[in-house]
Structures are given as C-alpha cells and as structure tokens.
Amino acid sequence: MVDRPLTLMAVHAHPDDEASGTGGVLARYAAEGIRTVLVTCTDGGCGDGPGGVKPGDPGHDPAAVAAMRRQELEASCEVLKVSHLELLEYADSGMMGWATNEAPGSFWQTPVEEGAARLAELMRRYQPDVVVTYDENGFYGHPDHIQAHRITMAALELTETAPKVYWTTAPHTMMKRFGEVMRELGADWEEPDSAEAAEMPEIGLPDEEISTWVDTTAFGDQKFDALAAHASQGENIFFLRMGKERFNDLWGVETFLRVRDTTGAALPENDLFAGLR
Ligand SMILES: [Zn+2]
C-alpha cells in the first residue's frame, strides 16, 4: 500500500524528554521495524552544567551545556535505536517565569508559525503515520513543552499528515504512586495545598479518560539506559534514583490521549499503530 516504512514521529522540547516521556514506545516500535523520528526543539542550554552548576550561576555557559547535552541526546538515541534525530536548536527557555523566557531566540519567543513551518517541512519529508507530543499544558507547564505542543498542532494543520496523533499523559493512579515513591526516596515532592491545586491544571488524566495504554515493560532496560545517558542532568532526573526495576514497574506502560484518528481503531487501544497495520 505504501512504499515507505510505517513511521512514528515524536516531538519533544529538550534533550532527555524523549527518554522520560516516550523511551518505551521509541524502543518498542524500533524493535518492531517501525521507523522512529525524534524532533528535539531546543538545545537544552538551561540545563545543569558540568559539575552540577545551575543555570544563572557563575560559570554556567549555555552554549557548553547545549554541546554536552547534544552528545547525551545522541547517546540516548543510540540506546533507543531512533532512526532519525532532527534538531530545531531553539534556545532553551528555562522554567516558567525565568528571565530566559524573554531572551531573543528562545523557543518561547519564537512565533508559532515559524516553528510550525520548520516542523511541517520535516513532516512532509518523513510522512509520519503517528505523531506524539504533549498536551496544551505541556504535560506539566514548562514553556518549551507548551510551545512544542503548539508548533506540532500547527504543523499538523499545515501538512495534514499523520492519521493518528497523540498527547503524552499519565493516569492519576500512577501519578499518586509516583508521589509515594518519591516521598519514600526523600525527593522534594510537595503536595500543592488546595488553593494552589485549584489554580494549577492537574497533571495527567483520570484513568478512565486515557485512550491508549502501550506495554513497553520489555524495553524497560533501554528506557532506563537512555535516561541514564543524560548523566549531566542526573540531579533533575528523579527516575534514576528509583533503580531500573522499580522504574519499569512504575512506568513500564506508557499512556497517551488519542486526539486524532482516521483509522477507526477501537478505544481503549494498546498500540499506537492499531488500525495502521
Ligand atoms: Zn523538557
């Protein structure tokens, strides 16, 4: 029917998001012979520097951080057997409210149409069957994740590619278990008080609203190793503290909300490519 391989395109904000958010599906579908394309929108320059130096602190050089993180990203892609890595190389905007949000050239300051036009070019080239990105809140409110969502949805409109489109999500039951594990491991995990919680969009979805549950437990080692490839950000990657087994136990099933489908595949489904093969 088609003269090209089935293709999964994942659009992420920073180096390391590919591993934490979609490491399981990238590894699993590569193993099934599906072409996997990772688009990473920013250079990750607001990450930790060598020796754990924090952004904004003396000695933090965003260009050097970006170079280091690019190598880590390439190592992660090797572990996950990503077929094609595409970098948009916008400057990392940092967390919401940081001065870097306003910096010229930051992803957050980039007009959506500009980013979308570049991404649309990649969509036309690769003709993805499945596109995965974040929800409108960027899963947890990071400006670069929100912007990745915006340019992806705009690029999809420009190209009309991808019969199936998904947003990453997590079931509330799993977020609760995650919170418990984090508290147990002594991570700084505070429950928002109720007033704060009312203003904050809730992370993830009620279990019954999740459309797509993909079992990637057989690829847990790869997912963990891909995360570990981002060693310079180790302090920010709580998952690494859990150890492989517990991590896989908690996050072995990756969950998504299907937001576009032209295949008619029944819901809930357990395969991003249901209806396509
Ligand atoms: Zn990120």
Short mmCIF file of C-alpha atoms and ligand atoms in Angstrom, two decimals:
data_model
loop_
_atom_site.label_atom_id
_atom_site.label_comp_id
_atom_site.label_asym_id
_atom_site.label_seq_id
_atom_site.Cartn_x
_atom_site.Cartn_y
_atom_site.Cartn_z
CA MET A 1 0.00 0.00 0.00
CA VAL A 2 2.80 2.39 0.91
CA ASP A 3 6.34 2.39 -0.38
CA ARG A 4 7.83 3.72 2.84
CA PRO A 5 8.11 2.26 6.31
CA LEU A 6 5.50 2.96 8.94
CA THR A 7 6.79 5.98 10.81
CA LEU A 8 6.49 7.30 14.35
CA MET A 9 7.44 10.94 14.93
CA ALA A 10 7.88 12.19 18.50
CA VAL A 11 8.20 15.93 19.04
CA HIS A 12 9.93 16.85 22.29
CA ALA A 13 11.14 20.03 23.96
CA HIS A 14 14.56 19.16 25.43
CA PRO A 15 17.24 16.53 25.28
CA ASP A 16 16.11 13.87 27.86
CA ASP A 17 12.35 14.30 27.29
CA GLU A 18 12.47 11.63 24.60
CA ALA A 19 13.63 9.10 27.18
CA SER A 20 11.39 10.03 30.11
CA GLY A 21 8.24 10.59 28.08
CA THR A 22 8.43 8.16 25.19
CA GLY A 23 11.53 5.98 25.70
CA GLY A 24 9.37 2.88 25.86
CA VAL A 25 7.45 3.41 22.63
CA LEU A 26 10.55 4.59 20.74
CA ALA A 27 12.40 1.40 21.72
CA ARG A 28 9.44 -0.89 21.20
CA TYR A 29 8.43 0.37 17.77
CA ALA A 30 12.04 0.43 16.55
CA ALA A 31 12.24 -3.24 17.54
CA GLU A 32 9.09 -3.87 15.51
CA GLY A 33 10.72 -2.42 12.41
CA ILE A 34 8.96 0.92 12.51
CA ARG A 35 10.95 3.99 11.53
CA THR A 36 11.28 6.36 14.50
CA VAL A 37 11.91 10.07 14.09
CA LEU A 38 12.71 12.24 17.09
CA VAL A 39 12.40 16.01 16.79
CA THR A 40 14.00 17.87 19.71
CA CYS A 41 13.04 21.55 19.64
CA THR A 42 15.57 23.18 21.98
CA ASP A 43 19.25 22.91 22.77
CA GLY A 44 18.75 22.30 26.49
CA GLY A 45 21.07 25.19 27.33
CA CYS A 46 19.17 25.94 30.57
CA GLY A 47 20.09 22.55 31.99
CA ASP A 48 22.76 21.91 34.61
CA GLY A 49 26.35 22.48 33.57
CA PRO A 50 29.38 20.30 34.24
CA GLY A 51 29.80 19.68 37.95
CA GLY A 52 26.12 20.43 38.52
CA VAL A 53 26.44 24.20 38.07
CA LYS A 54 22.91 25.61 37.85
CA PRO A 55 21.64 27.93 35.11
CA GLY A 56 22.18 31.58 36.03
CA ASP A 57 25.02 30.74 38.43
CA PRO A 58 28.58 31.87 37.71
CA GLY A 59 30.35 29.50 35.36
CA HIS A 60 27.15 28.28 33.69
CA ASP A 61 27.73 28.53 29.95
CA PRO A 62 24.55 27.71 28.00
CA ALA A 63 26.48 27.00 24.78
CA ALA A 64 28.75 24.50 26.52
CA VAL A 65 25.76 22.90 28.24
CA ALA A 66 23.99 22.60 24.89
CA ALA A 67 27.04 20.92 23.31
CA MET A 68 27.28 18.41 26.14
CA ARG A 69 23.57 17.68 26.06
CA ARG A 70 23.66 17.12 22.34
CA GLN A 71 26.16 14.32 22.84
CA GLU A 72 23.99 12.85 25.56
CA LEU A 73 20.96 13.06 23.29
CA GLU A 74 22.80 11.22 20.55
CA ALA A 75 23.79 8.51 23.04
CA SER A 76 20.19 8.21 24.21
CA CYS A 77 19.01 7.88 20.59
CA GLU A 78 21.52 5.12 20.03
CA VAL A 79 20.18 3.21 23.03
CA LEU A 80 16.58 3.67 21.84
CA LYS A 81 17.55 2.89 18.23
CA VAL A 82 15.96 6.10 16.98
CA SER A 83 16.23 6.09 13.18
CA HIS A 84 16.44 9.86 12.66
CA LEU A 85 17.22 12.66 15.08
CA GLU A 86 16.20 16.15 13.96
CA LEU A 87 17.20 19.21 15.97
CA LEU A 88 15.40 22.54 15.71
CA GLU A 89 18.03 24.08 18.01
CA TYR A 90 15.97 26.85 19.56
CA ALA A 91 17.40 28.27 22.77
CA ASP A 92 16.03 26.57 25.88
CA SER A 93 13.54 28.99 27.52
CA GLY A 94 14.08 27.70 31.07
CA MET A 95 11.28 27.15 33.57
CA MET A 96 8.17 29.35 33.51
CA GLY A 97 8.98 32.80 34.90
CA TRP A 98 12.74 32.68 34.31
CA ALA A 99 14.31 35.68 32.56
CA THR A 100 15.41 33.29 29.81
CA ASN A 101 11.72 33.07 28.77
CA GLU A 102 12.13 36.55 27.27
CA ALA A 103 15.52 36.06 25.64
CA PRO A 104 15.53 36.66 21.89
CA GLY A 105 15.89 33.34 20.09
CA SER A 106 14.33 31.40 22.93
CA PHE A 107 11.79 28.82 21.85
CA TRP A 108 9.11 30.59 23.93
CA GLN A 109 9.71 33.84 22.00
CA THR A 110 9.62 32.12 18.63
CA PRO A 111 6.40 32.77 16.71
CA VAL A 112 4.38 29.56 16.50
CA GLU A 113 4.10 29.93 12.70
CA GLU A 114 7.88 29.97 12.35
CA GLY A 115 8.46 26.82 14.40
CA ALA A 116 5.47 25.14 12.76
CA ALA A 117 6.78 25.86 9.26
CA ARG A 118 10.08 24.18 10.08
CA LEU A 119 8.39 21.20 11.66
CA ALA A 120 5.96 20.94 8.76
CA GLU A 121 8.93 20.56 6.44
CA LEU A 122 10.05 17.54 8.46
CA MET A 123 6.54 16.10 8.44
CA ARG A 124 6.41 16.39 4.67
CA ARG A 125 9.77 14.66 4.41
CA TYR A 126 9.04 11.77 6.78
CA GLN A 127 5.26 11.45 6.30
CA PRO A 128 4.67 10.16 9.84
CA ASP A 129 1.76 7.80 10.43
CA VAL A 130 1.77 8.56 14.13
CA VAL A 131 2.78 11.84 15.78
CA VAL A 132 3.27 12.14 19.53
CA THR A 133 3.67 15.37 21.50
CA TYR A 134 2.44 16.98 24.75
CA ASP A 135 -0.97 18.31 25.72
CA GLU A 136 -1.71 22.06 25.70
CA ASN A 137 -0.23 22.42 29.19
CA GLY A 138 2.99 20.78 28.01
CA PHE A 139 2.20 17.96 30.46
CA TYR A 140 3.48 19.99 33.43
CA GLY A 141 3.58 23.65 32.39
CA HIS A 142 7.12 24.12 31.06
CA PRO A 143 7.06 26.87 28.39
CA ASP A 144 9.12 24.83 25.91
CA HIS A 145 6.78 21.88 26.28
CA ILE A 146 3.78 24.14 25.71
CA GLN A 147 5.48 25.60 22.64
CA ALA A 148 6.34 22.12 21.32
CA HIS A 149 2.64 21.29 21.59
CA ARG A 150 1.67 24.47 19.75
CA ILE A 151 4.04 24.09 16.83
CA THR A 152 3.18 20.41 16.45
CA MET A 153 -0.55 21.01 16.26
CA ALA A 154 0.01 23.91 13.85
CA ALA A 155 2.37 21.87 11.65
CA LEU A 156 -0.18 19.04 11.51
CA GLU A 157 -2.74 21.51 10.25
CA LEU A 158 -0.34 22.73 7.56
CA THR A 159 0.58 19.27 6.32
CA GLU A 160 -2.45 17.08 7.00
CA THR A 161 -0.06 14.20 7.62
CA ALA A 162 -0.41 11.62 10.40
CA PRO A 163 -3.61 9.60 10.56
CA LYS A 164 -3.05 9.23 14.30
CA VAL A 165 -1.98 11.96 16.75
CA TYR A 166 -1.36 11.54 20.47
CA TRP A 167 -0.54 13.59 23.53
CA THR A 168 1.54 12.02 26.29
CA THR A 169 -0.24 11.69 29.59
CA ALA A 170 -0.20 9.75 32.86
CA PRO A 171 -3.08 8.17 34.74
CA HIS A 172 -3.86 9.78 38.08
CA THR A 173 -3.40 6.45 39.88
CA MET A 174 0.16 6.29 38.54
CA MET A 175 0.91 9.91 39.49
CA LYS A 176 -0.21 9.07 43.02
CA ARG A 177 2.08 6.03 43.18
CA PHE A 178 4.89 8.13 41.75
CA GLY A 179 4.39 10.71 44.52
CA GLU A 180 4.54 7.95 47.13
CA VAL A 181 7.76 6.53 45.73
CA MET A 182 9.33 9.99 45.55
CA ARG A 183 8.46 10.76 49.16
CA GLU A 184 9.88 7.40 50.17
CA LEU A 185 13.12 8.16 48.35
CA GLY A 186 13.32 11.55 50.03
CA ALA A 187 12.80 13.67 46.96
CA ASP A 188 11.42 17.14 47.34
CA TRP A 189 7.86 16.35 46.37
CA GLU A 190 5.31 18.62 47.96
CA GLU A 191 1.60 18.19 47.64
CA PRO A 192 0.20 21.53 46.48
CA ASP A 193 -2.22 22.97 49.03
CA SER A 194 -5.80 23.03 47.91
CA ALA A 195 -5.84 26.72 46.85
CA GLU A 196 -2.73 26.22 44.74
CA ALA A 197 -4.11 22.98 43.34
CA ALA A 198 -7.28 24.73 42.24
CA GLU A 199 -5.26 27.10 40.07
CA MET A 200 -2.90 24.50 38.69
CA PRO A 201 -4.02 22.38 35.78
CA GLU A 202 -3.85 18.82 37.05
CA ILE A 203 -1.07 16.68 35.61
CA GLY A 204 -2.25 13.62 33.77
CA LEU A 205 -5.79 12.33 33.40
CA PRO A 206 -8.30 10.20 35.30
CA ASP A 207 -7.53 6.59 34.34
CA GLU A 208 -10.83 6.13 32.55
CA GLU A 209 -10.12 9.06 30.20
CA ILE A 210 -6.87 7.56 28.89
CA SER A 211 -7.35 6.18 25.41
CA THR A 212 -4.11 4.33 24.81
CA TRP A 213 -2.01 2.09 27.05
CA VAL A 214 1.15 0.73 25.45
CA ASP A 215 3.01 -2.01 27.29
CA THR A 216 6.73 -1.30 26.99
CA THR A 217 7.92 -3.27 30.03
CA ALA A 218 10.07 -5.48 27.80
CA PHE A 219 12.01 -2.33 26.86
CA GLY A 220 12.45 -1.00 30.40
CA ASP A 221 16.22 -1.53 30.38
CA GLN A 222 16.60 0.52 27.21
CA LYS A 223 14.39 3.28 28.56
CA PHE A 224 16.34 3.46 31.80
CA ASP A 225 19.69 3.38 29.99
CA ALA A 226 18.53 6.16 27.65
CA LEU A 227 17.65 8.29 30.67
CA ALA A 228 20.98 7.46 32.25
CA ALA A 229 22.70 8.70 29.08
CA HIS A 230 21.65 12.20 30.21
CA ALA A 231 24.01 11.93 33.15
CA SER A 232 24.74 15.66 33.35
CA GLN A 233 21.10 16.23 34.30
CA GLY A 234 21.09 13.39 36.82
CA GLU A 235 20.13 15.63 39.69
CA ASN A 236 16.91 16.59 37.90
CA ILE A 237 16.01 13.09 36.76
CA PHE A 238 14.23 11.61 39.77
CA PHE A 239 13.56 8.39 37.91
CA LEU A 240 17.22 7.42 38.03
CA ARG A 241 17.06 7.29 41.84
CA MET A 242 14.42 4.56 41.69
CA GLY A 243 16.62 2.00 40.04
CA LYS A 244 15.74 0.04 36.96
CA GLU A 245 13.31 -2.44 38.36
CA ARG A 246 11.14 -0.04 40.26
CA PHE A 247 11.20 2.45 37.41
CA ASN A 248 10.00 -0.16 34.96
CA ASP A 249 7.39 -1.38 37.40
CA LEU A 250 6.02 2.16 37.70
CA TRP A 251 6.39 3.49 34.14
CA GLY A 252 6.55 0.31 32.05
CA VAL A 253 3.20 1.08 30.47
CA GLU A 254 3.26 4.38 28.57
CA THR A 255 -0.06 6.16 28.26
CA PHE A 256 -1.45 8.58 25.71
CA LEU A 257 -4.53 10.51 24.78
CA ARG A 258 -5.52 9.96 21.16
CA VAL A 259 -6.56 13.30 19.72
CA ARG A 260 -6.76 12.48 16.06
CA ASP A 261 -7.62 9.23 14.32
CA THR A 262 -8.70 8.43 10.81
CA THR A 263 -8.35 4.64 11.16
CA GLY A 264 -11.41 3.91 13.30
CA ALA A 265 -9.37 1.72 15.67
CA ALA A 266 -11.48 0.91 18.73
CA LEU A 267 -10.75 2.54 22.10
CA PRO A 268 -9.20 1.92 24.51
CA GLU A 269 -6.29 0.60 22.47
CA ASN A 270 -2.89 -0.84 23.39
CA ASP A 271 -0.93 0.06 20.27
CA LEU A 272 -0.21 3.48 18.69
CA PHE A 273 -0.30 1.76 15.30
CA ALA A 274 -3.65 -0.02 15.81
CA GLY A 275 -5.59 0.34 12.58
CA LEU A 276 -2.44 1.07 10.55
CA ARG A 277 -1.01 -2.42 10.08
ZN ZN B 1 11.70 19.13 28.90
#
